[in-house]
């Protein structure tokens, strides 16, 4: 049945014995007006619901007014100072149109009224200023003025909240219970259209999960491997559990970059698409567990991502802007002590990976030397300050245990030509933080600390005379030169996550040359090559190394190779338009340093057990291969038997179609065959030969 408007001129006339059609309304023969006692039962919302939704709502003009409680009570002599402090705090959320400070008996009453230029600015003030600690005695409580009617009408009868159903997310760290301690890794291939999760193995990896268009750009594991983050145009999705179900979604249209806090409690996303002056949304800090937005920030440039750098426990995060260093605390996301640190010319900073300590450096300014400062948080106490002269550039490198800080200082001494590099090693655990210096008068290509130890490696020189030098920081206050390896084709240093072993890689322009070195005696274990390799990735245990050629870098020979830590090639895995491989991280061990040392001491006891287990795994792999081949052979025999049976059943039909001729007999007796040669004319070509 079709519905629509009907032209009155085209509507059929009622028959004499039928009432007129009135569409719900009684009508008379003389006119179309309603009787006096008629009640219209059709509401405006039924007729014009979609239009009424867009109708402007009536407002009383107080949606932009907020009430701030717990404001200091001051007299007229301090009122101007209080006004300036309030304006400085609340002007960050929008333009304050008017303000009112009620007073009685010569003092303010402890609450104020602020009117913003828009309701959105008032909401932003409530979101960010509620709970703001002005000092030890005053913590702001901010509410909309329009909410007071709601609070005045709260019922006095208490209702028990409804119980929420428990959502079992499963064991989010199930992969740590793998019996053979095999690690997982993610692979993006087919030009980014497909993403797969594999379980590593010496012979052949096991596919755990594969999905099409799982991500639109890249994937990233959280620092402890609990979550897998996928990028989408509308935001970020987190996946986890044994079947990689979706754990959380964060809506941030146009998101480009993400970063996790080390504790996996917070996620930072960057998108310049929706950032406005009144509503900062370029950078958003999210609570991973609840999926709620904690705070938004403005961002002028993302060239130095991550913009925010986190302390190791996730309690603080810091941001560097022009001449300031801003440190925020969680979970309030407010500035530490309500103010930024004024550092004129600050160039770079870095958190200690073990303590709430920040190191930053400031370049030279006229007659003022450059300086490196180590500061404790939250006290802001300067642990150590070191002045530097003739500085061109500085770079900061923390050792993973936080025992040492290396500051690479590039200088241009007046007496010499060229750049001289000093590596200044700060001993963080010793009294007054003494500094040792190592000087190298060659261009520096790379520097890297040993992850689980006190060694560091420096790649120096120019091609083809590139060398790598290994040093060790001794307990007696000296830096020991271990050894220098000359004539290396390398531009990157990759330490094993467990230390001792290192790979010197010549990536991209150096055609993927690899040198596997054992730093216990600086012996070169193996030299190898993965042509045009673009990336190198160690697994979390330090047992395996992956080199890969990404489709994003080169369009040919895409895939990845798996090596042992000694440089023995285990697998070659070519993949169509392979893009990215990432190992799944593991959380920090719960064992103490003494327990780890005891295990290493007793390692010989387990050596035979490990060898036996390795042989069993190889036997199992060989057995699996034999079983696979046997199954293929049995399947072929079954198929051949079925085909022969069908062939015999169709013999009578073949003879009938061939006039009674039994071709099977001819096949068995080749003497009755007659050979004929049939020739066909295909083409003719004429070529003229010229004799010289």
XYZ file of C-alpha atoms in Angstrom:
692
model
C 0.000 0.000 0.000
C 1.479 3.350 -1.041
C 1.049 6.460 1.029
C 1.338 10.073 -0.001
C -0.469 13.309 -0.458
C -3.642 13.195 -2.632
C -4.803 16.150 -4.709
C -8.330 17.091 -3.482
C -9.459 17.649 -7.077
C -8.448 14.083 -8.013
C -9.834 12.375 -4.915
C -12.888 10.137 -5.632
C -16.239 11.477 -4.454
C -18.076 9.477 -1.783
C -21.152 7.573 -2.689
C -24.493 8.921 -1.453
C -24.813 6.204 1.225
C -21.162 6.439 2.421
C -19.682 8.985 4.839
C -17.085 11.394 3.543
C -13.427 10.526 4.053
C -12.005 12.741 6.739
C -8.599 11.154 7.516
C -9.337 10.982 11.231
C -11.363 14.168 11.408
C -15.209 14.371 11.157
C -16.447 16.545 8.379
C -19.692 18.099 7.292
C -21.109 18.277 3.817
C -21.034 22.078 3.831
C -17.496 22.820 5.047
C -14.184 21.229 6.001
C -13.852 22.860 9.436
C -13.783 20.783 12.662
C -16.658 20.859 15.132
C -16.247 22.828 18.360
C -15.877 19.736 20.577
C -13.257 18.017 18.322
C -9.913 17.069 19.955
C -6.908 16.683 17.646
C -5.000 13.499 18.666
C -2.056 13.994 16.267
C 0.915 15.619 18.017
C 3.441 17.942 16.442
C 6.229 15.477 17.186
C 4.516 12.843 15.017
C 4.158 15.224 12.090
C 7.368 17.265 12.380
C 9.632 15.168 14.610
C 12.735 15.446 12.448
C 12.356 19.218 12.125
C 11.679 19.795 15.804
C 14.908 17.999 16.693
C 16.845 20.756 14.947
C 14.844 23.489 16.624
C 17.000 25.720 18.886
C 16.469 24.935 22.527
C 15.300 27.618 24.887
C 18.131 28.768 27.147
C 18.114 31.017 30.173
C 21.615 32.381 29.522
C 23.367 30.579 32.373
C 24.754 27.571 30.462
C 28.093 29.385 30.223
C 28.292 30.213 33.944
C 30.300 28.073 36.366
C 30.530 28.178 40.141
C 33.971 27.648 41.682
C 34.014 26.561 45.341
C 36.911 26.406 47.848
C 38.374 29.712 46.682
C 40.551 31.486 49.298
C 38.728 34.047 51.427
C 40.678 37.299 51.142
C 40.215 40.950 51.946
C 40.317 43.952 49.587
C 44.127 44.171 49.821
C 44.587 40.721 48.261
C 41.528 40.633 46.006
C 43.338 41.890 42.891
C 46.015 39.228 43.266
C 43.344 36.522 43.640
C 41.548 37.805 40.515
C 44.762 37.596 38.491
C 45.419 34.023 39.667
C 41.837 32.954 38.807
C 42.024 34.565 35.360
C 45.357 32.894 34.604
C 43.989 29.461 35.533
C 40.600 29.636 33.813
C 41.542 31.640 30.710
C 43.190 28.466 29.361
C 39.742 26.945 28.771
C 38.177 29.911 26.941
C 37.421 33.606 27.155
C 36.062 34.697 30.540
C 33.364 37.293 29.801
C 32.543 38.293 33.391
C 33.384 37.312 36.944
C 31.720 37.888 40.326
C 33.343 37.509 43.752
C 30.632 37.604 46.481
C 31.828 39.164 49.732
C 30.623 39.632 53.311
C 32.186 41.384 56.283
C 35.033 42.654 54.112
C 36.124 39.235 52.814
C 35.182 37.014 49.887
C 32.822 34.164 50.697
C 34.976 31.384 49.296
C 33.084 30.835 46.026
C 32.932 32.778 42.768
C 30.928 32.919 39.525
C 32.629 32.916 36.107
C 30.877 33.411 32.775
C 32.579 32.065 29.644
C 31.997 33.051 26.047
C 30.479 29.648 25.156
C 28.956 26.634 26.929
C 31.729 24.428 25.500
C 34.360 26.520 27.275
C 32.421 26.171 30.539
C 32.308 22.384 30.123
C 36.057 22.322 29.419
C 36.670 24.313 32.617
C 34.641 21.812 34.632
C 36.468 18.876 33.078
C 39.981 20.194 33.705
C 39.717 22.559 36.698
C 37.524 20.452 38.962
C 39.900 19.080 41.589
C 42.595 21.666 40.823
C 44.894 22.110 43.854
C 45.606 25.799 44.299
C 47.571 25.127 47.477
C 47.546 22.707 50.396
C 44.330 24.190 51.875
C 42.334 24.942 48.706
C 41.196 22.453 46.042
C 38.705 23.819 43.514
C 35.295 22.253 42.990
C 33.779 23.481 39.719
C 30.146 23.012 38.636
C 27.732 24.475 36.136
C 25.394 27.063 37.628
C 22.496 25.374 35.802
C 23.159 22.118 37.699
C 22.036 23.535 41.038
C 18.353 22.859 40.286
C 19.261 19.229 39.642
C 21.154 18.960 42.913
C 18.381 20.691 44.893
C 15.832 18.126 43.673
C 17.779 15.011 44.587
C 15.483 12.467 46.217
C 16.176 11.530 49.829
C 15.376 7.864 49.171
C 18.487 5.851 48.492
C 18.354 3.320 45.693
C 20.828 0.492 45.513
C 22.838 0.707 42.300
C 22.285 -2.067 39.819
C 24.954 -4.711 39.642
C 26.951 -4.624 36.447
C 27.652 -7.888 34.716
C 31.282 -8.940 34.974
C 32.990 -8.961 31.618
C 35.584 -11.702 31.549
C 38.399 -10.636 29.246
C 40.238 -13.919 29.674
C 43.920 -14.335 30.360
C 45.539 -11.324 28.682
C 49.027 -12.778 29.226
C 48.356 -16.312 28.135
C 51.330 -16.374 25.724
C 53.723 -16.312 28.699
C 52.509 -19.815 29.632
C 53.722 -21.320 26.340
C 55.447 -24.608 27.373
C 58.470 -24.139 25.114
C 58.759 -20.388 25.768
C 58.203 -19.577 22.114
C 57.481 -15.952 21.305
C 54.869 -14.409 19.035
C 55.267 -11.786 16.341
C 52.962 -9.800 14.087
C 53.384 -9.525 10.328
C 51.766 -7.071 7.910
C 51.872 -8.156 4.274
C 49.989 -7.911 0.973
C 50.702 -4.155 0.949
C 49.016 -3.746 4.324
C 45.787 -5.549 3.451
C 46.507 -8.571 5.648
C 47.853 -8.923 9.188
C 48.887 -12.198 10.824
C 50.149 -13.340 14.235
C 52.706 -16.182 14.246
C 54.252 -18.391 16.926
C 57.982 -18.649 16.346
C 59.641 -22.030 15.764
C 63.021 -23.242 14.557
C 61.580 -25.074 11.555
C 58.401 -23.284 10.555
C 56.262 -20.683 12.366
C 52.715 -21.559 13.438
C 49.922 -19.280 12.255
C 47.778 -18.195 15.208
C 45.550 -15.532 13.646
C 45.173 -13.899 10.251
C 42.716 -11.185 9.245
C 42.101 -9.030 6.217
C 42.158 -5.241 6.661
C 42.803 -5.586 10.375
C 44.551 -2.208 10.304
C 44.669 0.653 7.831
C 48.317 1.604 8.360
C 50.458 -0.161 10.993
C 50.082 -2.150 14.203
C 51.882 -1.703 17.499
C 52.281 -3.811 20.630
C 51.923 -2.251 24.065
C 55.166 -2.090 26.133
C 54.475 -5.363 27.990
C 52.745 -7.079 25.058
C 49.256 -7.118 26.624
C 47.521 -5.264 23.778
C 47.825 -5.023 20.007
C 46.903 -1.562 18.693
C 45.508 -1.135 15.168
C 45.156 2.183 13.340
C 41.930 3.274 11.657
C 40.659 6.487 10.150
C 38.197 6.959 12.989
C 40.545 6.026 15.836
C 42.512 3.274 17.564
C 41.384 -0.225 18.542
C 43.071 -2.462 21.134
C 42.989 -6.269 20.839
C 44.007 -8.991 23.266
C 43.331 -12.431 24.672
C 43.840 -15.814 23.046
C 41.576 -14.996 20.082
C 42.527 -11.308 19.851
C 39.101 -9.911 20.634
C 38.568 -6.166 20.717
C 39.233 -4.812 24.195
C 38.765 -1.095 23.725
C 38.132 1.608 21.128
C 39.312 5.217 21.158
C 37.545 7.582 18.777
C 40.020 10.134 17.399
C 39.311 10.862 13.688
C 42.405 11.248 11.541
C 44.720 9.676 14.128
C 48.292 9.411 12.882
C 50.542 8.512 15.826
C 50.146 6.750 19.170
C 52.209 6.126 22.285
C 51.703 3.967 25.392
C 52.680 4.748 28.949
C 55.218 2.188 30.286
C 52.644 0.931 32.808
C 50.092 0.292 29.989
C 47.530 2.383 31.868
C 47.359 5.293 29.403
C 47.337 5.746 25.631
C 48.331 8.946 23.825
C 46.955 9.633 20.327
C 47.803 12.425 17.885
C 45.540 13.852 15.186
C 45.689 17.425 13.847
C 42.270 17.144 12.192
C 39.926 18.369 14.958
C 42.146 20.693 16.989
C 40.526 24.051 17.818
C 41.487 26.930 20.054
C 38.684 26.380 22.538
C 38.745 22.577 22.447
C 42.253 21.041 22.337
C 42.043 17.655 20.644
C 45.290 17.337 18.678
C 46.769 15.165 21.448
C 44.485 13.129 23.700
C 45.474 11.081 26.738
C 43.126 8.109 27.279
C 42.558 5.722 30.149
C 43.003 2.276 28.601
C 40.912 0.401 31.176
C 37.834 2.637 30.966
C 38.267 4.028 27.451
C 37.612 7.554 28.755
C 39.399 10.696 27.637
C 41.567 12.055 30.438
C 42.721 15.302 28.839
C 43.318 16.993 25.494
C 46.294 19.125 24.465
C 47.209 21.463 21.632
C 50.082 20.547 19.340
C 51.804 22.738 16.778
C 54.086 20.054 15.338
C 54.601 16.301 15.657
C 58.120 16.249 14.183
C 59.549 15.022 17.519
C 57.162 12.239 18.433
C 56.401 11.277 21.111
C 55.501 14.777 22.304
C 54.989 13.452 25.850
C 57.641 11.317 27.496
C 56.690 9.103 30.425
C 58.419 8.228 33.652
C 59.100 4.524 34.079
C 56.202 3.965 36.507
C 53.713 6.045 34.510
C 53.202 8.456 37.404
C 54.493 11.483 35.472
C 54.763 12.593 31.864
C 56.553 15.653 30.535
C 56.445 17.926 27.513
C 58.998 20.394 26.199
C 57.910 23.691 24.643
C 59.730 26.952 23.958
C 61.773 27.790 27.084
C 59.594 25.574 29.307
C 59.436 22.015 30.555
C 55.943 20.977 31.670
C 55.597 17.946 33.940
C 52.123 16.456 34.489
C 51.050 13.945 37.102
C 48.577 11.115 36.825
C 45.726 10.398 37.244
C 44.696 14.073 37.547
C 46.606 15.008 34.344
C 47.342 18.375 35.941
C 50.608 20.278 36.017
C 52.952 19.242 38.780
C 52.774 21.935 41.476
C 50.492 23.879 39.085
C 53.309 25.464 37.123
C 55.782 24.664 34.359
C 59.546 24.857 34.798
C 61.117 27.878 33.100
C 64.257 26.689 31.254
C 65.418 29.222 28.671
C 66.606 27.490 25.497
C 65.972 23.903 26.612
C 66.752 21.660 23.643
C 66.046 18.078 24.704
C 65.216 15.972 27.769
C 64.946 12.295 28.688
C 63.507 10.334 31.644
C 65.615 7.789 33.474
C 64.418 4.235 32.643
C 64.668 3.269 36.333
C 63.880 6.340 38.482
C 61.756 9.486 38.461
C 64.700 11.546 37.246
C 64.924 13.839 34.206
C 68.059 14.841 32.315
C 67.984 17.859 29.973
C 70.483 20.097 28.233
C 70.604 23.765 27.245
C 72.879 25.124 24.457
C 75.322 27.994 24.819
C 74.002 31.554 24.829
C 76.592 34.287 24.287
C 78.954 34.035 27.282
C 76.829 31.489 29.136
C 78.110 27.915 28.612
C 75.928 24.984 27.644
C 74.874 22.785 30.510
C 73.478 19.369 31.282
C 71.162 19.140 34.285
C 69.889 16.054 36.095
C 66.740 16.812 38.101
C 64.737 14.741 40.540
C 60.925 14.634 40.273
C 58.680 15.716 41.986
C 61.016 17.697 44.255
C 62.679 19.407 41.232
C 65.980 19.141 43.054
C 68.993 19.408 40.755
C 71.125 16.321 41.401
C 73.942 17.310 39.067
C 74.767 20.240 36.752
C 77.681 20.149 34.317
C 78.792 23.095 32.173
C 80.024 22.444 28.631
C 81.971 24.703 26.242
C 82.261 24.974 22.434
C 79.223 22.735 22.029
C 77.664 22.092 18.630
C 75.127 19.456 19.691
C 74.289 17.089 22.564
C 72.473 13.765 22.736
C 71.317 11.898 25.830
C 71.520 8.111 26.325
C 70.367 6.398 29.523
C 71.562 2.939 30.446
C 68.545 0.639 30.929
C 69.125 0.147 34.672
C 69.527 3.902 35.155
C 73.014 3.445 36.633
C 74.685 5.618 33.988
C 73.815 8.550 31.749
C 75.881 9.116 28.628
C 75.904 12.609 27.122
C 77.339 12.729 23.630
C 78.883 16.187 23.183
C 79.939 17.321 19.704
C 82.486 20.133 20.015
C 84.501 22.400 17.714
C 87.715 23.137 19.635
C 89.349 26.383 18.582
C 92.799 24.828 18.283
C 91.708 22.066 15.928
C 89.624 21.748 12.811
C 86.586 19.543 12.517
C 84.279 18.111 15.163
C 85.499 16.267 18.237
C 83.041 14.070 20.136
C 83.195 13.502 23.871
C 81.130 10.841 25.618
C 80.557 12.052 29.177
C 79.462 9.208 31.461
C 77.553 10.237 34.627
C 77.726 7.639 37.419
C 74.234 8.023 38.890
C 74.625 5.642 41.852
C 77.770 7.251 43.254
C 78.019 10.202 45.586
C 77.972 13.636 43.878
C 77.555 11.870 40.494
C 81.131 11.859 39.114
C 81.696 12.107 35.359
C 84.110 10.158 33.120
C 85.008 11.304 29.607
C 85.848 9.329 26.443
C 87.061 11.354 23.448
C 86.831 10.216 19.816
C 88.176 12.382 16.985
C 86.190 10.754 14.192
C 82.618 11.127 12.914
C 80.167 9.117 15.042
C 77.650 6.906 13.242
C 75.932 5.231 16.230
C 76.046 4.715 19.997
C 74.272 2.046 22.081
C 74.347 0.813 25.679
C 74.334 -2.889 26.474
C 70.770 -3.572 27.761
C 71.792 -5.836 30.652
C 75.279 -4.718 31.544
C 77.812 -1.913 31.757
C 79.267 -2.023 28.233
C 78.601 0.387 25.396
C 79.511 0.372 21.711
C 80.474 3.266 19.437
C 80.434 3.129 15.636
C 82.884 5.711 14.279
C 84.719 6.650 11.103
C 83.682 7.078 7.491
C 83.062 4.475 4.826
C 85.065 2.400 3.964
C 87.047 2.889 7.200
C 84.310 2.308 9.739
C 85.233 0.841 13.123
C 83.324 -0.236 16.204
C 84.814 0.168 19.664
C 83.533 -1.534 22.817
C 83.988 0.014 26.262
C 83.172 -1.154 29.773
C 82.399 1.089 32.756
C 84.375 -0.378 35.669
C 83.505 -0.108 39.350
C 86.848 1.505 40.143
C 85.880 4.728 38.383
C 87.564 3.976 35.056
C 86.256 3.283 31.566
C 88.003 0.287 30.041
C 88.648 0.008 26.304
C 87.744 -3.591 25.459
C 88.495 -3.843 21.753
C 88.184 -2.089 18.389
C 87.013 -3.967 15.294
C 88.169 -2.283 12.079
C 86.857 -2.380 8.515
C 83.195 -2.830 9.340
C 80.387 -2.265 6.842
C 77.801 -1.052 9.342
C 75.630 1.958 10.121
C 73.593 0.605 13.067
C 74.177 -1.263 16.344
C 71.647 -3.809 17.646
C 72.305 -5.282 21.095
C 70.594 -8.455 22.186
C 67.892 -7.677 24.805
C 69.810 -9.892 27.255
C 73.169 -8.284 26.514
C 76.563 -9.798 25.554
C 75.706 -10.395 21.877
C 75.485 -7.607 19.338
C 74.799 -7.317 15.610
C 76.505 -4.668 13.497
C 74.227 -4.036 10.528
C 74.785 -2.162 7.296
C 71.197 -1.470 6.265
C 69.701 -0.039 3.083
C 72.583 1.647 1.238
C 75.096 -0.892 2.643
C 73.176 -3.845 1.153
C 72.306 -5.619 4.411
C 75.730 -6.761 5.674
C 75.526 -8.378 9.139
C 78.286 -9.029 11.683
C 77.437 -11.163 14.751
C 79.767 -10.365 17.680
C 80.143 -11.919 21.129
C 81.355 -9.118 23.413
C 82.521 -11.545 26.124
C 85.760 -11.808 24.150
C 84.806 -9.567 21.164
C 84.938 -12.593 18.859
C 83.322 -12.319 15.442
C 80.942 -15.297 15.372
C 79.718 -14.936 11.789
C 79.503 -12.616 8.804
C 76.354 -12.764 6.687
C 74.276 -10.736 4.275
C 70.577 -10.132 3.684
C 70.595 -8.106 0.490
C 68.833 -4.722 0.803
C 67.641 -5.453 4.368
C 65.784 -2.470 5.813
C 64.997 -3.578 9.383
C 66.493 -5.670 12.194
C 64.455 -6.990 15.147
C 65.625 -9.039 18.161
C 63.115 -11.300 19.884
C 62.538 -10.553 23.615
C 64.675 -13.517 24.752
C 67.687 -12.645 22.623
C 67.730 -16.101 21.017
C 66.556 -15.087 17.542
C 67.104 -12.196 15.168
C 64.920 -11.194 12.218
C 66.120 -9.189 9.229
C 63.571 -8.008 6.701
C 63.080 -6.147 3.433
C 59.955 -4.022 3.714
C 57.691 -3.239 0.766
C 57.486 0.287 2.159
C 61.225 0.640 1.444
C 61.865 -1.637 -1.544
C 59.355 -3.101 -3.967
C 61.260 -6.350 -4.640
C 62.625 -9.290 -2.602
C 60.160 -8.603 0.208
C 60.138 -10.959 3.176
C 62.043 -11.765 6.341
C 64.825 -14.112 7.442
C 65.191 -15.674 10.897
C 68.663 -16.126 12.412
C 70.048 -17.495 15.656
C 71.943 -15.117 17.937
C 75.145 -16.743 16.607
C 74.341 -15.806 13.006
C 73.105 -19.169 11.712
C 70.284 -18.783 9.198
C 67.189 -20.789 10.170
C 64.434 -19.672 7.813
C 63.815 -17.639 4.691
C 60.223 -16.428 4.562
C 59.471 -14.549 1.329
C 56.071 -12.830 1.480
C 54.175 -10.934 -1.164
C 54.515 -7.189 -0.452
C 55.710 -7.773 3.095
C 55.582 -4.537 5.146
C 56.353 -4.954 8.844
C 57.345 -7.499 11.492
C 57.166 -6.787 15.241
C 57.988 -9.184 18.074
C 55.497 -9.292 20.926
C 57.210 -7.775 24.011
C 57.335 -9.552 27.355
C 56.890 -7.897 30.761
C 59.840 -7.473 33.059
C 60.903 -10.565 34.945
C 59.762 -11.004 38.524
C 63.119 -12.532 39.482
C 65.631 -10.490 41.431
C 69.162 -9.842 40.204
C 70.528 -12.408 42.681
C 68.087 -15.053 41.469
C 69.073 -14.431 37.857
C 72.727 -14.670 38.781
C 72.089 -17.978 40.583
C 70.303 -19.393 37.531
C 73.198 -18.435 35.263
C 75.584 -20.021 37.725
C 73.696 -23.322 37.615
C 73.169 -23.219 33.862
C 75.460 -26.225 33.296
C 73.045 -28.367 35.277
C 70.321 -27.653 32.768
C 72.541 -27.870 29.691
C 71.954 -31.572 29.062
C 68.229 -31.164 29.704
C 68.065 -28.351 27.153
C 70.008 -30.369 24.588
C 67.711 -33.343 25.061
C 64.678 -31.129 24.666
C 66.126 -29.571 21.504
C 66.730 -33.033 20.024
C 63.170 -34.028 20.890
C 61.860 -30.887 19.210
C 63.916 -31.625 16.106
C 62.719 -35.223 16.151
C 59.187 -34.029 16.572
C 59.627 -31.637 13.674
C 61.078 -34.456 11.528
C 58.297 -36.767 12.657
C 55.704 -34.143 11.766
C 57.272 -33.777 8.339
C 57.254 -37.551 7.781
C 53.646 -37.759 8.917
C 52.734 -34.928 6.587
C 54.367 -36.683 3.617
C 52.798 -40.031 4.561
C 49.380 -38.392 4.692
C 49.919 -36.855 1.259
C 50.903 -40.267 -0.135
C 47.891 -41.986 1.434
C 45.575 -39.292 0.097
C 46.997 -39.806 -3.383
C 46.527 -43.577 -3.175
C 42.917 -43.126 -2.098
C 42.291 -40.677 -4.910
C 43.917 -42.998 -7.480
C 41.835 -45.946 -6.265
C 38.602 -43.948 -6.594
C 39.532 -42.812 -10.112
C 40.330 -46.379 -11.223
C 37.009 -47.577 -9.843
C 35.167 -44.882 -11.765
C 37.171 -45.707 -14.891
C 36.132 -49.378 -14.744
C 32.489 -48.492 -14.156
C 32.436 -46.330 -17.309
C 33.980 -49.008 -19.600
C 30.664 -50.094 -21.174
C 29.752 -46.481 -21.882
C 33.090 -45.858 -23.619
C 32.694 -48.960 -25.816
C 29.181 -47.901 -26.783
C 30.387 -44.443 -27.793
C 33.268 -45.957 -29.857
C 31.193 -48.500 -31.763
C 32.147 -51.504 -29.663
C 35.878 -50.831 -29.850
C 37.647 -51.721 -26.654
C 40.455 -49.193 -26.382
C 41.579 -50.721 -23.099
C 42.672 -53.862 -24.962
C 44.509 -51.761 -27.542
C 46.372 -50.063 -24.730
C 47.443 -53.432 -23.380
C 48.534 -54.740 -26.820
C 50.631 -52.101 -28.531
C 51.370 -54.393 -31.543
C 47.910 -53.626 -33.001
C 48.602 -49.909 -33.090
C 49.090 -48.116 -36.389
C 51.293 -45.037 -36.318
C 50.327 -42.107 -38.539
C 52.174 -38.855 -38.984
C 50.025 -35.880 -39.891
C 51.685 -32.657 -41.015
C 50.057 -29.221 -41.173
C 51.282 -26.186 -43.034
C 51.630 -23.397 -40.512
C 53.465 -20.498 -42.156
C 56.228 -19.614 -44.566
C 59.005 -17.097 -43.981
C 61.441 -15.772 -46.581
C 64.761 -14.298 -45.489
C 67.139 -12.602 -47.878
C 70.815 -13.427 -47.356
C 73.349 -10.893 -48.575
C 76.812 -12.222 -49.239
C 79.667 -9.898 -48.470
